[in-house]
CSV table of C-alpha atoms in Angstrom, one decimal:
chain,number,residue,atom,x,y,z
A,1,MET,CA,60.0,21.5,-33.2
A,2,HIS,CA,56.7,21.4,-35.0
A,3,ASP,CA,53.6,20.1,-33.3
A,4,THR,CA,53.6,17.3,-36.2
A,5,VAL,CA,57.1,16.1,-35.3
A,6,THR,CA,56.5,16.3,-31.6
A,7,SER,CA,53.2,14.3,-31.9
A,8,PHE,CA,55.4,11.7,-34.2
A,9,LEU,CA,58.0,11.2,-31.7
A,10,LYS,CA,55.6,11.1,-28.6
A,11,SER,CA,53.6,8.3,-30.5
A,12,ARG,CA,57.0,6.4,-31.2
A,13,GLY,CA,58.3,6.5,-27.5
A,14,TRP,CA,60.9,9.4,-28.2
A,15,GLU,CA,59.1,12.2,-26.6
A,16,GLY,CA,62.0,14.1,-24.7
A,17,ALA,CA,64.8,13.0,-26.7
A,18,ARG,CA,67.8,15.0,-27.4
A,19,ILE,CA,67.5,16.2,-31.0
A,20,GLN,CA,70.5,17.1,-33.1
A,21,PRO,CA,70.4,17.9,-36.8
A,22,ILE,CA,72.6,15.9,-39.0
A,23,ALA,CA,74.4,17.8,-41.8
A,24,GLY,CA,72.8,16.9,-45.1
A,25,ASP,CA,73.9,17.3,-48.8
A,26,LEU,CA,72.0,18.4,-51.5
A,27,SER,CA,68.9,16.7,-50.6
A,28,GLN,CA,65.7,18.5,-49.6
A,29,ARG,CA,65.4,15.9,-47.0
A,30,SER,CA,66.4,16.7,-43.2
A,31,TYR,CA,67.8,14.3,-40.7
A,32,PHE,CA,68.0,14.4,-37.0
A,33,ARG,CA,70.0,12.2,-34.4
A,34,LEU,CA,67.5,11.3,-31.4
A,35,SER,CA,69.4,10.4,-28.2
A,36,ARG,CA,67.8,9.3,-25.0
A,37,ASN,CA,69.1,7.0,-22.0
A,38,GLY,CA,72.1,5.8,-24.1
A,39,GLU,CA,69.9,4.9,-27.1
A,40,THR,CA,70.0,6.6,-30.7
A,41,ALA,CA,67.6,7.0,-33.6
A,42,VAL,CA,67.6,9.1,-36.6
A,43,MET,CA,64.5,10.8,-37.7
A,44,MET,CA,64.0,11.5,-41.6
A,45,ASP,CA,61.7,14.6,-42.2
A,46,ALA,CA,60.9,14.6,-46.1
A,47,ARG,CA,58.2,16.9,-45.8
A,48,ASP,CA,59.8,19.1,-48.6
A,49,ASP,CA,60.3,15.9,-50.8
A,50,ARG,CA,57.4,13.7,-49.8
A,51,ALA,CA,57.8,11.7,-53.2
A,52,SER,CA,61.0,10.2,-52.0
A,53,VAL,CA,59.2,8.5,-48.8
A,54,PRO,CA,57.3,5.6,-50.7
A,55,PRO,CA,60.8,4.5,-52.9
A,56,PHE,CA,62.7,4.8,-49.9
A,57,LEU,CA,60.6,2.6,-47.7
A,58,LYS,CA,60.7,-0.1,-50.8
A,59,MET,CA,64.5,-0.1,-51.4
A,60,THR,CA,64.9,-0.4,-47.7
A,61,ALA,CA,62.8,-3.6,-47.6
A,62,TRP,CA,64.5,-4.8,-50.7
A,63,LEU,CA,67.9,-4.4,-49.3
A,64,ARG,CA,67.4,-5.9,-45.9
A,65,GLN,CA,65.8,-8.9,-47.6
A,66,ALA,CA,69.3,-9.1,-49.8
A,67,GLY,CA,71.0,-9.4,-46.5
A,68,LEU,CA,72.3,-5.6,-46.5
A,69,SER,CA,72.5,-3.2,-43.7
A,70,ALA,CA,69.8,-0.5,-44.8
A,71,PRO,CA,68.5,0.9,-41.5
A,72,GLU,CA,65.6,-0.8,-39.8
A,73,VAL,CA,62.4,1.3,-39.9
A,74,LEU,CA,61.2,1.8,-36.6
A,75,GLY,CA,58.1,3.9,-37.2
A,76,THR,CA,56.5,5.7,-39.8
A,77,ASP,CA,54.2,8.5,-40.5
A,78,VAL,CA,53.9,8.5,-44.3
A,79,GLU,CA,51.2,11.1,-44.4
A,80,ASN,CA,53.5,13.7,-43.0
A,81,ALA,CA,56.7,12.3,-44.6
A,82,LEU,CA,58.3,11.3,-41.4
A,83,LEU,CA,60.3,8.4,-40.6
A,84,LEU,CA,62.0,7.0,-37.5
A,85,LEU,CA,65.1,4.9,-38.6
A,86,GLU,CA,68.0,2.8,-36.9
A,87,ASP,CA,71.1,4.9,-36.3
A,88,LEU,CA,73.9,3.3,-38.3
A,89,GLY,CA,76.4,5.6,-36.6
A,90,PRO,CA,77.8,9.1,-36.9
A,91,VAL,CA,81.3,8.4,-38.9
A,92,PRO,CA,81.0,7.5,-42.8
A,93,ALA,CA,83.5,5.3,-44.2
A,94,SER,CA,84.9,8.3,-45.9
A,95,GLU,CA,86.4,9.5,-42.6
A,96,LEU,CA,88.2,6.4,-42.2
A,97,MET,CA,89.8,6.0,-45.7
A,98,THR,CA,92.6,8.1,-44.6
A,99,GLY,CA,95.3,5.4,-45.4
A,100,ARG,CA,95.7,2.7,-48.4
A,101,ASN,CA,94.9,-0.2,-46.1
A,102,ALA,CA,92.0,1.4,-44.6
A,103,GLN,CA,90.8,2.5,-48.2
A,104,THR,CA,91.2,-1.0,-49.7
A,105,GLU,CA,89.3,-2.5,-46.6
A,106,VAL,CA,86.4,-0.4,-47.5
A,107,LEU,CA,86.4,-1.0,-51.3
A,108,ASP,CA,86.9,-4.5,-50.6
A,109,ALA,CA,83.8,-4.7,-48.7
A,110,CYS,CA,81.7,-2.4,-51.3
A,111,ILE,CA,82.5,-5.1,-54.2
A,112,GLU,CA,81.0,-7.6,-52.1
A,113,ILE,CA,77.8,-5.5,-51.6
A,114,LEU,CA,77.8,-4.7,-55.4
A,115,LEU,CA,77.8,-8.3,-56.3
A,116,ALA,CA,75.3,-9.1,-53.6
A,117,ILE,CA,73.0,-6.1,-55.1
A,118,ARG,CA,73.8,-7.5,-58.6
A,119,ASN,CA,72.9,-11.1,-58.0
A,120,ALA,CA,69.5,-10.2,-56.0
A,121,PRO,CA,66.2,-10.4,-58.0
A,122,PRO,CA,65.7,-6.9,-58.7
A,123,PRO,CA,62.5,-4.9,-57.5
A,124,PRO,CA,60.3,-3.0,-60.1
A,125,LEU,CA,62.3,0.2,-60.9
A,126,ARG,CA,62.5,2.6,-63.8
A,127,CYS,CA,65.2,1.6,-66.5
A,128,PRO,CA,66.2,4.9,-68.3
A,129,GLY,CA,67.5,4.4,-71.7
A,130,ALA,CA,70.8,6.0,-73.2
A,131,GLU,CA,69.0,8.9,-74.6
A,132,ARG,CA,67.5,9.7,-71.3
A,133,LEU,CA,71.0,9.2,-69.4
A,134,CYS,CA,72.6,11.6,-71.8
A,135,GLU,CA,69.7,14.3,-71.2
A,136,TRP,CA,70.6,14.0,-67.6
A,137,THR,CA,74.2,15.5,-68.5
A,138,ARG,CA,72.3,18.7,-69.8
A,139,VAL,CA,72.7,20.3,-66.6
A,140,ALA,CA,76.3,20.9,-67.2
A,141,ASP,CA,75.6,22.6,-70.5
A,142,GLU,CA,73.0,25.0,-68.3
A,143,HIS,CA,75.4,25.5,-65.1
A,144,TYR,CA,79.0,24.8,-65.7
A,145,PRO,CA,81.0,28.0,-66.6
A,146,GLY,CA,82.2,28.2,-70.2
A,147,ALA,CA,80.3,25.1,-71.5
A,148,ASP,CA,79.6,24.9,-75.2
A,149,SER,CA,76.3,23.0,-75.8
A,150,GLY,CA,77.4,22.2,-79.4
A,151,ALA,CA,80.6,20.6,-78.4
A,152,LEU,CA,78.8,18.7,-75.7
A,153,ASP,CA,76.2,17.7,-78.1
A,154,GLU,CA,78.7,15.9,-80.3
A,155,PHE,CA,80.4,14.2,-77.5
A,156,ARG,CA,76.7,13.3,-76.3
A,157,ALA,CA,76.0,11.5,-79.6
A,158,VAL,CA,78.9,9.1,-79.4
A,159,LEU,CA,78.2,8.4,-75.9
A,160,LYS,CA,74.7,7.8,-76.4
A,161,ASP,CA,75.7,5.3,-78.9
A,162,VAL,CA,78.1,3.6,-76.5
A,163,LEU,CA,75.6,3.4,-73.7
A,164,ALA,CA,72.9,1.8,-75.8
A,165,ARG,CA,75.4,-0.9,-77.0
A,166,LEU,CA,76.2,-1.4,-73.5
A,167,LEU,CA,72.6,-1.4,-71.9
A,168,GLU,CA,71.4,-4.2,-74.6
A,169,ASN,CA,73.3,-6.7,-72.2
A,170,GLY,CA,70.9,-6.2,-69.2
A,171,CYS,CA,70.4,-4.0,-66.3
A,172,THR,CA,70.6,-4.5,-62.4
A,173,VAL,CA,69.9,-2.5,-59.6
A,174,SER,CA,71.9,0.7,-59.0
A,175,LEU,CA,71.5,2.8,-55.7
A,176,ARG,CA,73.2,5.8,-57.8
A,177,ASP,CA,74.6,7.6,-54.9
A,178,PHE,CA,76.9,4.6,-53.9
A,179,HIS,CA,80.0,6.2,-52.3
A,180,ALA,CA,82.0,6.2,-49.0
A,181,GLU,CA,79.9,9.2,-47.5
A,182,ASN,CA,77.0,7.1,-47.9
A,183,LEU,CA,78.4,4.1,-46.3
A,184,MET,CA,78.4,3.4,-42.6
A,185,PRO,CA,81.0,1.0,-41.0
A,186,LEU,CA,79.5,-1.5,-38.9
A,187,PRO,CA,82.4,-3.6,-37.4
A,188,HIS,CA,80.1,-5.8,-35.1
A,189,ARG,CA,78.6,-7.4,-38.4
A,190,GLU,CA,80.0,-9.7,-41.1
A,191,GLY,CA,80.0,-10.0,-44.6
A,192,VAL,CA,77.9,-7.8,-46.6
A,193,ALA,CA,76.3,-6.3,-43.7
A,194,ARG,CA,79.4,-5.1,-42.3
A,195,LEU,CA,79.0,-1.6,-44.2
A,196,GLY,CA,75.5,0.0,-43.5
A,197,VAL,CA,73.9,1.9,-46.8
A,198,LEU,CA,72.2,5.3,-47.0
A,199,ASP,CA,70.6,7.4,-49.7
A,200,TYR,CA,69.2,4.9,-52.0
A,201,GLN,CA,65.3,6.4,-52.7
A,202,ASP,CA,66.6,7.3,-56.2
A,203,ALA,CA,67.6,3.8,-57.1
A,204,PHE,CA,67.0,2.7,-60.8
A,205,LEU,CA,68.1,-0.3,-63.2
A,206,THR,CA,70.9,0.3,-65.3
A,207,HIS,CA,74.4,-1.3,-66.4
A,208,PRO,CA,76.0,-3.2,-63.0
A,209,VAL,CA,79.0,-1.0,-63.7
A,210,TYR,CA,77.1,2.5,-62.7
A,211,ASP,CA,77.7,2.1,-58.8
A,212,LEU,CA,81.3,1.0,-59.3
A,213,VAL,CA,81.9,4.0,-61.3
A,214,SER,CA,80.0,6.1,-58.2
A,215,LEU,CA,82.5,4.4,-55.9
A,216,LEU,CA,85.8,4.7,-57.8
A,217,THR,CA,85.2,8.2,-59.3
A,218,ASP,CA,83.9,9.6,-55.9
A,219,ALA,CA,84.1,13.4,-55.8
A,220,ARG,CA,84.8,13.3,-52.1
A,221,VAL,CA,87.3,10.9,-51.4
A,222,GLU,CA,90.3,10.4,-53.7
A,223,VAL,CA,90.9,7.1,-55.2
A,224,PRO,CA,94.1,7.3,-57.2
A,225,PRO,CA,94.1,6.1,-61.0
A,226,ALA,CA,96.0,3.0,-60.3
A,227,LEU,CA,93.8,1.8,-57.5
A,228,ARG,CA,90.8,2.4,-59.6
A,229,ALA,CA,92.3,0.4,-62.3
A,230,ARG,CA,93.0,-2.5,-59.6
A,231,TYR,CA,89.5,-2.5,-58.5
A,232,VAL,CA,88.1,-2.6,-62.0
A,233,GLU,CA,90.2,-5.5,-62.9
A,234,ARG,CA,89.1,-7.1,-59.4
A,235,TYR,CA,85.5,-6.4,-60.2
A,236,ALA,CA,86.0,-8.0,-63.7
A,237,ALA,CA,87.4,-11.1,-62.0
A,238,VAL,CA,84.8,-11.8,-59.4
A,239,SER,CA,81.7,-10.8,-61.6
A,240,GLY,CA,82.9,-12.8,-64.7
A,241,ASP,CA,82.8,-9.7,-66.9
A,242,GLY,CA,85.4,-9.4,-69.6
A,243,LEU,CA,87.7,-6.8,-68.5
A,244,PRO,CA,87.8,-5.2,-72.0
A,245,ALA,CA,84.2,-4.8,-72.1
A,246,LEU,CA,84.1,-3.6,-68.3
A,247,ARG,CA,86.8,-1.0,-68.8
A,248,THR,CA,84.5,0.4,-71.9
A,249,ALA,CA,81.6,0.5,-69.7
A,250,PHE,CA,83.4,2.0,-66.9
A,251,ALA,CA,84.6,4.9,-69.1
A,252,ALA,CA,81.2,5.6,-70.9
A,253,PHE,CA,79.4,5.5,-67.4
A,254,SER,CA,82.1,7.6,-65.8
A,255,ALA,CA,81.7,10.2,-68.7
A,256,GLN,CA,78.0,10.3,-68.3
A,257,ARG,CA,77.9,10.6,-64.7
A,258,ASN,CA,80.8,13.1,-64.0
A,259,LEU,CA,79.6,15.2,-66.7
A,260,ARG,CA,76.4,15.5,-65.0
A,261,ILE,CA,77.9,16.1,-61.6
A,262,LEU,CA,79.8,18.9,-62.9
A,263,GLY,CA,76.6,20.8,-63.6
A,264,ILE,CA,74.8,19.4,-60.4
A,265,PHE,CA,77.6,21.0,-58.0
A,266,HIS,CA,77.6,24.3,-60.1
A,267,ARG,CA,73.8,24.4,-60.1
A,268,ALA,CA,73.7,24.0,-56.2
A,269,ALA,CA,76.1,26.8,-55.9
A,270,SER,CA,74.2,29.2,-58.1
A,271,ASP,CA,70.8,28.4,-57.5
A,272,LEU,CA,70.7,27.1,-53.7
A,273,GLY,CA,73.6,28.8,-52.5
A,274,LYS,CA,75.3,25.6,-51.5
A,275,ALA,CA,78.8,26.1,-52.8
A,276,HIS,CA,80.6,23.5,-50.5
A,277,HIS,CA,81.2,21.1,-53.4
A,278,LEU,CA,82.8,23.4,-55.6
A,279,PRO,CA,86.4,22.7,-54.5
A,280,LYS,CA,85.5,18.8,-55.4
A,281,VAL,CA,84.8,20.0,-59.1
A,282,PRO,CA,88.6,19.5,-60.1
A,283,ARG,CA,88.5,16.0,-59.3
A,284,VAL,CA,85.2,15.3,-61.0
A,285,TYR,CA,86.6,17.0,-64.1
A,286,ARG,CA,89.7,14.9,-64.0
A,287,CYS,CA,87.6,11.9,-63.8
A,288,LEU,CA,85.7,13.0,-67.0
A,289,MET,CA,88.9,13.5,-68.9
A,290,GLU,CA,90.3,10.3,-67.9
A,291,ALA,CA,87.2,8.6,-69.1
A,292,ALA,CA,87.5,10.4,-72.3
A,293,GLN,CA,90.8,8.9,-72.9
A,294,HIS,CA,89.3,5.5,-73.8
A,295,GLU,CA,89.3,4.6,-77.3
A,296,VAL,CA,85.5,4.8,-77.8
A,297,PHE,CA,85.9,8.5,-77.4
A,298,ARG,CA,89.0,9.0,-79.7
A,299,ASP,CA,86.9,11.1,-82.3
A,300,VAL,CA,85.2,13.5,-79.7
A,301,ARG,CA,87.6,13.9,-76.7
A,302,GLY,CA,89.3,17.1,-78.5
A,303,ILE,CA,85.7,18.2,-78.8
A,304,LEU,CA,85.1,17.4,-75.1
A,305,CYS,CA,88.0,19.3,-73.9
A,306,ALA,CA,87.2,22.4,-76.2
A,307,GLY,CA,83.4,22.5,-75.1
A,308,LEU,CA,84.2,22.1,-71.5
A,309,PRO,CA,87.1,24.3,-70.1
A,310,ALA,CA,89.2,23.1,-67.1
A,311,PRO,CA,87.8,24.6,-63.9
A,312,GLU,CA,89.8,27.4,-62.3
A,313,VAL,CA,91.6,26.6,-59.1
A,314,ALA,CA,91.7,28.8,-56.5
A,315,ALA,CA,94.9,30.1,-55.3
């Protein structure tokens, strides 16, 4: 370990702890599980992503104040982008969602969390408009094989108008990567605290449906269309949103998010050599095309299909 890390751990009383890397995703941050005398903690090393530390700390404080299980911050060295965090456990909810009952149990808890986030007074965060949200999808034009930018621009023009109308109704906090791999079961806790939340440093303000889309069109865990529709209906019922309007919002933000993810996964493979998400591309593509079946996209769904060929499936 680097002298800076050794000094940080010593100053926090974790000198001599066993240190094990925790598998990361596409982040530039590194995570390590520390073990000693039956206790564990997690160290976040963000020296390659220093800008993420202040928003992570801000959102951690906000989430915990709202009663949610963000990890307790046990020690900080902001200058060197090192944090010592409460260990919320090694097994994410995604590994437990192997049967319908287990999946619905997790999804039920997630709906409660999303409502708690929606109803809490938001912290000051950026609130990207429809044009910016659409610009983020251009990563697909640049990296998805066979993408036709002209066709995607026609699709985006309609998407932007739909998003702009939806955003007129107000925004709430979105954690952005709210999915089962970033949720940690905490069975000894109750209510909204029974799932720990991770990876929220990129939080922003947007339509309340955004994190519901992230959850139900998860690239990593299959949520069957019928179950997805059921939870959209349930969210509409408990939030007071009108179901037709929520279905429109779900389709629009699913189109925006999944188009972007198609590009991100291919960019990670080509530019970073991280190809482990490519097998998930067909699921992301299916979610995108399902979103395009909504009536608001009737005039451009064919253009989208032509401009974004179906992914090749390995034999």
